[in-house]
Coordinates of C-alpha atoms and ligand atoms in Angstrom, one line a residue:
X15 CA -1.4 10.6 13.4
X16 CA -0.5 10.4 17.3
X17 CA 2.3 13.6 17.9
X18 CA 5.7 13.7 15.8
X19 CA 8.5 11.7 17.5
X20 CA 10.2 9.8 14.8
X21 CA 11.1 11.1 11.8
X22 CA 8.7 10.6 9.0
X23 CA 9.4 8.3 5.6
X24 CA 6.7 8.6 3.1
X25 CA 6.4 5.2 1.3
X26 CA 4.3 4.7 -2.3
X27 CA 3.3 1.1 -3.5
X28 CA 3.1 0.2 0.0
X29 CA 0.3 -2.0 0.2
X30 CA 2.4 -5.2 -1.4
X31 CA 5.8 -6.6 -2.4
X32 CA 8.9 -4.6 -2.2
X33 CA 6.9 -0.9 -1.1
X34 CA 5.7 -3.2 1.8
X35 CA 9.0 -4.7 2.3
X36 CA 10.5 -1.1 2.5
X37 CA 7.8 0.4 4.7
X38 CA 8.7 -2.6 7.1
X39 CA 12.3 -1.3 7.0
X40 CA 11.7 2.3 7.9
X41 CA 9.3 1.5 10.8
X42 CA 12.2 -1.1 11.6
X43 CA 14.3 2.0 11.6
X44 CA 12.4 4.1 14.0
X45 CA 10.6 6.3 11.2
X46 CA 6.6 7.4 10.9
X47 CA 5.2 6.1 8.5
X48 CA 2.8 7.8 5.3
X49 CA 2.1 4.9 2.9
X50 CA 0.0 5.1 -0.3
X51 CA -1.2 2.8 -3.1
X52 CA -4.3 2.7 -5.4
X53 CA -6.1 -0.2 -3.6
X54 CA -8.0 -0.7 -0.2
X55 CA -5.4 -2.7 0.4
X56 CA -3.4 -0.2 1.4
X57 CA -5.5 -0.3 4.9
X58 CA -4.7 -3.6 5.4
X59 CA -0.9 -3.3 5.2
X60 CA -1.1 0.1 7.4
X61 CA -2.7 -2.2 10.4
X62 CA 0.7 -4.8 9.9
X63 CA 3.1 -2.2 10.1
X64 CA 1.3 -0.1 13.0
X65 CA 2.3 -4.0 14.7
X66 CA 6.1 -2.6 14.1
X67 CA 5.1 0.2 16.6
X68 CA 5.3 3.1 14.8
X69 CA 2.6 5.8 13.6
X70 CA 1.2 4.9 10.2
X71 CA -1.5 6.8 8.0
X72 CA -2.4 5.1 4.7
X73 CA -3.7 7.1 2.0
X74 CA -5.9 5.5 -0.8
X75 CA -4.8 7.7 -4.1
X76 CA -4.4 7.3 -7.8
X77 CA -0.6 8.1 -8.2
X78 CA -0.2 8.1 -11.9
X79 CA -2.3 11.6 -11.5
X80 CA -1.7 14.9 -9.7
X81 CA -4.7 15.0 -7.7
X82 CA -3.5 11.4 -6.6
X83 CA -0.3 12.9 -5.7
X84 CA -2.0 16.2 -4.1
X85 CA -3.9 13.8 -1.9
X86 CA -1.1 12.1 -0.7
X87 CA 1.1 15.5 -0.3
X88 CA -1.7 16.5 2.0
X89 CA -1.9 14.1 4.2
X90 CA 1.5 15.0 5.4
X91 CA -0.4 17.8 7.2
X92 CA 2.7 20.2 6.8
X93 CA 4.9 17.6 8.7
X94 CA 8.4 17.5 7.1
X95 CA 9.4 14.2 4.5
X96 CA 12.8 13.1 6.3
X97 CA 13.0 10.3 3.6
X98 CA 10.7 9.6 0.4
X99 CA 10.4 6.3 -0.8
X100 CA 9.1 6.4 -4.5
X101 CA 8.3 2.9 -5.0
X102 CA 5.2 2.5 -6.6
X103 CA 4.9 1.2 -9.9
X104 CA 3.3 -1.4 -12.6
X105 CA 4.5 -3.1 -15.7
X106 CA 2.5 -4.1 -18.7
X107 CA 3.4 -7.7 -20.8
X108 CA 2.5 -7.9 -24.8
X109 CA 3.7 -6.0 -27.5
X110 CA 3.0 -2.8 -27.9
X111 CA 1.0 -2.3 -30.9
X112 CA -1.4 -5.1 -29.2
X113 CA -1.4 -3.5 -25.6
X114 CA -4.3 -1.3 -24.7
X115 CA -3.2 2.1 -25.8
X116 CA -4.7 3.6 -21.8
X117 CA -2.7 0.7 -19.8
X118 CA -0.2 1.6 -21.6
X119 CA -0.3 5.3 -20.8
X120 CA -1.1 4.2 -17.2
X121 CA 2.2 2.7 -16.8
X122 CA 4.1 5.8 -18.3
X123 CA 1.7 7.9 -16.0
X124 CA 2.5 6.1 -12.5
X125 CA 6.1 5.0 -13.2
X126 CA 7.1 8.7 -14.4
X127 CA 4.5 11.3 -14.2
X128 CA 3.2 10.4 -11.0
X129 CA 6.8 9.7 -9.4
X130 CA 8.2 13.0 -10.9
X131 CA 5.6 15.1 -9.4
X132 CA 6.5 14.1 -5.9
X133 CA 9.5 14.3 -6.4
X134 CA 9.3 17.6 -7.3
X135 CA 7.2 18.5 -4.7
X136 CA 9.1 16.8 -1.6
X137 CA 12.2 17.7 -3.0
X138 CA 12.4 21.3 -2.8
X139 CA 11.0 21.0 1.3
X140 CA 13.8 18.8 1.4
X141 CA 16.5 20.9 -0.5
X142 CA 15.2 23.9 1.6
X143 CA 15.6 22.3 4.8
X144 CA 19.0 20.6 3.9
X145 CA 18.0 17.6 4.3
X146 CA 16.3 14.4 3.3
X147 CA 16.5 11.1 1.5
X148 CA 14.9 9.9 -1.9
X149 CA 15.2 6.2 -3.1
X150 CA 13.5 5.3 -6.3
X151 CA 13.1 1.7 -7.3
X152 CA 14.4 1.6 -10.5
X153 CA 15.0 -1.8 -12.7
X154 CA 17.7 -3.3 -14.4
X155 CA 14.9 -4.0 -16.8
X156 CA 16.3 0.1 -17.6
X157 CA 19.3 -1.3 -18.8
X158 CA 17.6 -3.0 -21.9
X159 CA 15.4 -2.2 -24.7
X160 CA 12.1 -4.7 -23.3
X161 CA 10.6 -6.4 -26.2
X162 CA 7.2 -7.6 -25.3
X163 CA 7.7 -4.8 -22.4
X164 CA 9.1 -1.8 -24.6
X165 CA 6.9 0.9 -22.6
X166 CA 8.1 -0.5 -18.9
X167 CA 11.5 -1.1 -19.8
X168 CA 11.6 2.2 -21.4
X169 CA 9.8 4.0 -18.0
X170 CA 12.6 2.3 -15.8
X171 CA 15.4 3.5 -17.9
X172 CA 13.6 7.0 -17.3
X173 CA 14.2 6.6 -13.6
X174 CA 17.3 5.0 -13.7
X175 CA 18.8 8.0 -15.4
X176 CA 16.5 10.7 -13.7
X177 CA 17.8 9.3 -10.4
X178 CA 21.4 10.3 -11.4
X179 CA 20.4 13.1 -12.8
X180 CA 19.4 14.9 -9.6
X181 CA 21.4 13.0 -7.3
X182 CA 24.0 15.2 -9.1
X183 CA 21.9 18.4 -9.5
X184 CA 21.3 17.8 -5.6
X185 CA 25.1 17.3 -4.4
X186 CA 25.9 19.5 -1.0
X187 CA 22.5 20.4 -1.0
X188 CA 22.1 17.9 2.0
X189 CA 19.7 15.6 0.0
X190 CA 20.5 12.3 -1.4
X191 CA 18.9 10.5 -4.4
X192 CA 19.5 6.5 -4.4
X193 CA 18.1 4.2 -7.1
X194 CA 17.5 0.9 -6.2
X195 CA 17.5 -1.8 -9.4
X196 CA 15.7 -5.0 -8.5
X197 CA 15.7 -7.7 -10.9
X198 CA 13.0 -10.0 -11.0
X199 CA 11.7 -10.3 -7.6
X200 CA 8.5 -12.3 -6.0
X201 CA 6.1 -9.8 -5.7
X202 CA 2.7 -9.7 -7.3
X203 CA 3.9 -7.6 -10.4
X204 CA 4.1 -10.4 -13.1
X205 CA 0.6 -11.1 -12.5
X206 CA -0.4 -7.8 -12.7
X207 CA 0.9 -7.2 -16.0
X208 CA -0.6 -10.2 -17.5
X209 CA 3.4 -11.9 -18.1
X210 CA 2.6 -15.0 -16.0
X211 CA 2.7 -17.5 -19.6
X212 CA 6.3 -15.8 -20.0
X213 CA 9.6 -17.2 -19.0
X214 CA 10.8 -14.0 -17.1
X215 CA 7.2 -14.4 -15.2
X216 CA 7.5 -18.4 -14.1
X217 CA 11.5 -17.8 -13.6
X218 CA 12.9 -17.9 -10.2
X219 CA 12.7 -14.7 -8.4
X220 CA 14.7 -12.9 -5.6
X221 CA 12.8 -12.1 -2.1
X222 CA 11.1 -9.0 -1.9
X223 CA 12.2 -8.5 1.6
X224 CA 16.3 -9.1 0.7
X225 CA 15.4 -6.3 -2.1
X226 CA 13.9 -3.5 0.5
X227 CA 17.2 -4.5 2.8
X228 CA 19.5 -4.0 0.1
X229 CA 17.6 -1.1 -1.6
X230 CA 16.8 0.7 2.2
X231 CA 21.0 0.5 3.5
X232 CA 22.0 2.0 0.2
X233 CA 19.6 5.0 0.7
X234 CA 20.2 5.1 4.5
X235 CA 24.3 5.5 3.4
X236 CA 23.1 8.0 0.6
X237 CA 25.1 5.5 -2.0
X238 CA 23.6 6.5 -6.0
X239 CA 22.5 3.2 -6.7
X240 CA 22.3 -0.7 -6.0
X241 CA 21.8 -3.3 -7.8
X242 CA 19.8 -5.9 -5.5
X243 CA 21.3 -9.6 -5.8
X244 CA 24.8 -10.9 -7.6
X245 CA 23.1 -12.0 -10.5
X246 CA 21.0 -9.1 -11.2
X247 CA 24.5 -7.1 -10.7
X248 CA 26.2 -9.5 -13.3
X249 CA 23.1 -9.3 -15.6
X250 CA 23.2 -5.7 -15.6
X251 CA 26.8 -5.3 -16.2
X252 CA 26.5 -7.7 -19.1
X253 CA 23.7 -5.5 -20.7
X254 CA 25.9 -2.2 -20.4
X255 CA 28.4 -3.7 -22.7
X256 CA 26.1 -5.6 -25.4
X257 CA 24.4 -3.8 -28.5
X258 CA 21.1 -3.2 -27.8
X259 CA 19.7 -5.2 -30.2
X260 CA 21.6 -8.5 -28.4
X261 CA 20.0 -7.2 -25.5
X262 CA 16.7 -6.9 -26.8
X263 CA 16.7 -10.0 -28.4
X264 CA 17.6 -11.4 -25.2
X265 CA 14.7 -9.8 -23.7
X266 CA 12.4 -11.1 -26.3
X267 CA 13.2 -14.6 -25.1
X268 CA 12.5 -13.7 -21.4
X269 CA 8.8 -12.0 -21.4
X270 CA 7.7 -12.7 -25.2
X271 CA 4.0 -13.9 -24.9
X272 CA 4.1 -18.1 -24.4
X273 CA 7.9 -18.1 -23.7
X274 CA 7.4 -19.8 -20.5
X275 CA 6.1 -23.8 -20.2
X276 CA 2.8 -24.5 -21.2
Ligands
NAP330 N1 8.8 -7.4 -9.0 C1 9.9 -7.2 -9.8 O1 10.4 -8.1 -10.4 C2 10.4 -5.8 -10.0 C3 11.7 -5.7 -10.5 C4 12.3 -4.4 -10.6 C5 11.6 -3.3 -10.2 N2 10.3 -3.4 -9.7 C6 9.6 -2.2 -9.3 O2 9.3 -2.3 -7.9 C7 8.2 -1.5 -7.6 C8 7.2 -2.2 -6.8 O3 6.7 -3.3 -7.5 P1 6.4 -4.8 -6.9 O4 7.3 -5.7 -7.6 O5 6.5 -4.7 -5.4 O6 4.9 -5.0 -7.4 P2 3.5 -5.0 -6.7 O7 3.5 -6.0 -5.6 O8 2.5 -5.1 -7.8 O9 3.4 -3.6 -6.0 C9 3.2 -2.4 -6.7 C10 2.7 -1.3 -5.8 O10 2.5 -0.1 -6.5 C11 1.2 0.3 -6.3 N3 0.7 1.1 -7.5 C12 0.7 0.7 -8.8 N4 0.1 1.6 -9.5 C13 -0.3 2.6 -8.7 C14 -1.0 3.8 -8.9 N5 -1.4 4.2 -10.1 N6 -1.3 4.6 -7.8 C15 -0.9 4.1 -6.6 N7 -0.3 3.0 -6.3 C16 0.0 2.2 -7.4 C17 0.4 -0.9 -6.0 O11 -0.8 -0.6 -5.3 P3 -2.3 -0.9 -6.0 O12 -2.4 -2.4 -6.0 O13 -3.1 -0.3 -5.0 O14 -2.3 -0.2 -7.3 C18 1.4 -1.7 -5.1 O15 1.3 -1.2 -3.8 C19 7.6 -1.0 -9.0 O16 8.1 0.3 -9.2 C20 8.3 -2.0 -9.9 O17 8.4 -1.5 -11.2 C21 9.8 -4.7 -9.6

């Protein structure tokens, strides 16, 4: 990485959808760039956003592990995390008892495990120093019990709650903790998780690009959370007041296997 000018912003899940899309708004914003995500792909989107003009190192790492996370911790070369994007995550369709018990634990592993560990690591050089910035993409899928997607939903009400958590642990400490909730949003996710014969999978989806604005300014203003998109915000407002079993019936009709058109 050429010498330290800008400040630097590590971003995870970088290589596609809304990581990309925020990694595009932090070089947009003037900061150096560390991105990270399991694929070679990762390389790929480092040469697009080093178009943006800024320095960019891409780190190829397993997140849902330590070492992963060690990796990517060390390519920071001691250079101090101004703001840490914990973005990178995967979903998983089917019910439980017929999902593959290690996919499964995968999705726990990178959506918690993974996230919490660099969290814990960048935040106390952050809380030290006095200052920094943490956004982690949430869901409003954490507002409801996920039938057909029990062990996502349940890892995004993790964060969703964690986020707050913190945030409050972290008050006039000089750090902020933001939690962006997308709803469903055009990215490559659905495919991943196998959902693509489900209605929530073939339903129309918000940009990835309006998301990473939205979810970017709230962090930039150090606001707790944000709810990306008017009817995600009515959607999740809706699910805070209805038993969970409405809501998880509800959800059952959204990503149960064949729910979508043939
Ligand atoms: N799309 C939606 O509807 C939606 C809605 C709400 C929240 N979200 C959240 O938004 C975040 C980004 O997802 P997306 O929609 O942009 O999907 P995406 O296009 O599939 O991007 C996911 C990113 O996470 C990376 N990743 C996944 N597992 C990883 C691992 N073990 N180690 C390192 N990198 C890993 C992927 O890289 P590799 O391909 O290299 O693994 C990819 O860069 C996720 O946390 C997701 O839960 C998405």
């Amino acid at each position: 990485m050429a010498q330290a000018i800008r400040p630097l912003a590590i971003v995870t899940g970088a290589s596609t959808g809304i990581g990309l899309e925020l990694a595009k708004e932090a070089a947009n914003h003037g900061y150096d760039l560390l991105i990270a995500a399991d694929e070679p792909a990762i390389e790929t989107a480092a040469t697009e956003l080093r178009a943006l003009g800024v320095n960019v190192d891409a780190v190829q790492a397993d997140l849902s592990t330590t070492e992963g996370v060690d990796k990517l911790l060390a390519a920071t070369r001691g250079r101090e995390v101004e703001a840490l994007l914990a973005n990178a995550g995967r979903g998983l369709g089917k019910g439980f008892l017929d999902e593959d018990f290690n996919e499964a634990r995968k999705v726990v592993d990178t959506n918690i495990t993974g996230t919490i560990y660099l969290i814990h690591k960048v935040g106390q050089s952050m809380r030290a120093r006095r200052a920094g910035k943490i956004l982690i993409t949430g869901s409003i899928a954490g507002f409801m019990p996920g039938s057909f997607q029990a062990i996502y939903n349940g890892t995004k009400s993790f964060l969703n709650s964690f986020s707050f958590a913190i945030r409050d642990e972290l008050k006039d400490t000089g750090v902020t903790v933001t939690c962006l909730m997308p709803g469903p949003t055009e990215t490559e996710f659905f495919e991943r998780a196998d959902l693509m014969d489900t209605s929530v999978g073939q339903g129309k989806k918000d940009d990835a690009g309006m998301v990473a604005r939205v979810g970017f300014e709230a962090m930039m203003k150090g606001e707790g959370d944000v709810v990306s998109g008017w009817k995600n915000k009515i959607q999740s407002a809706v699910a805070n007041v209805l038993p969970a079993g409405v809501t998880a019936a509800l959800h059952r009709g959204m990503a149960e296997p064949g729910s979508g058109k043939q």
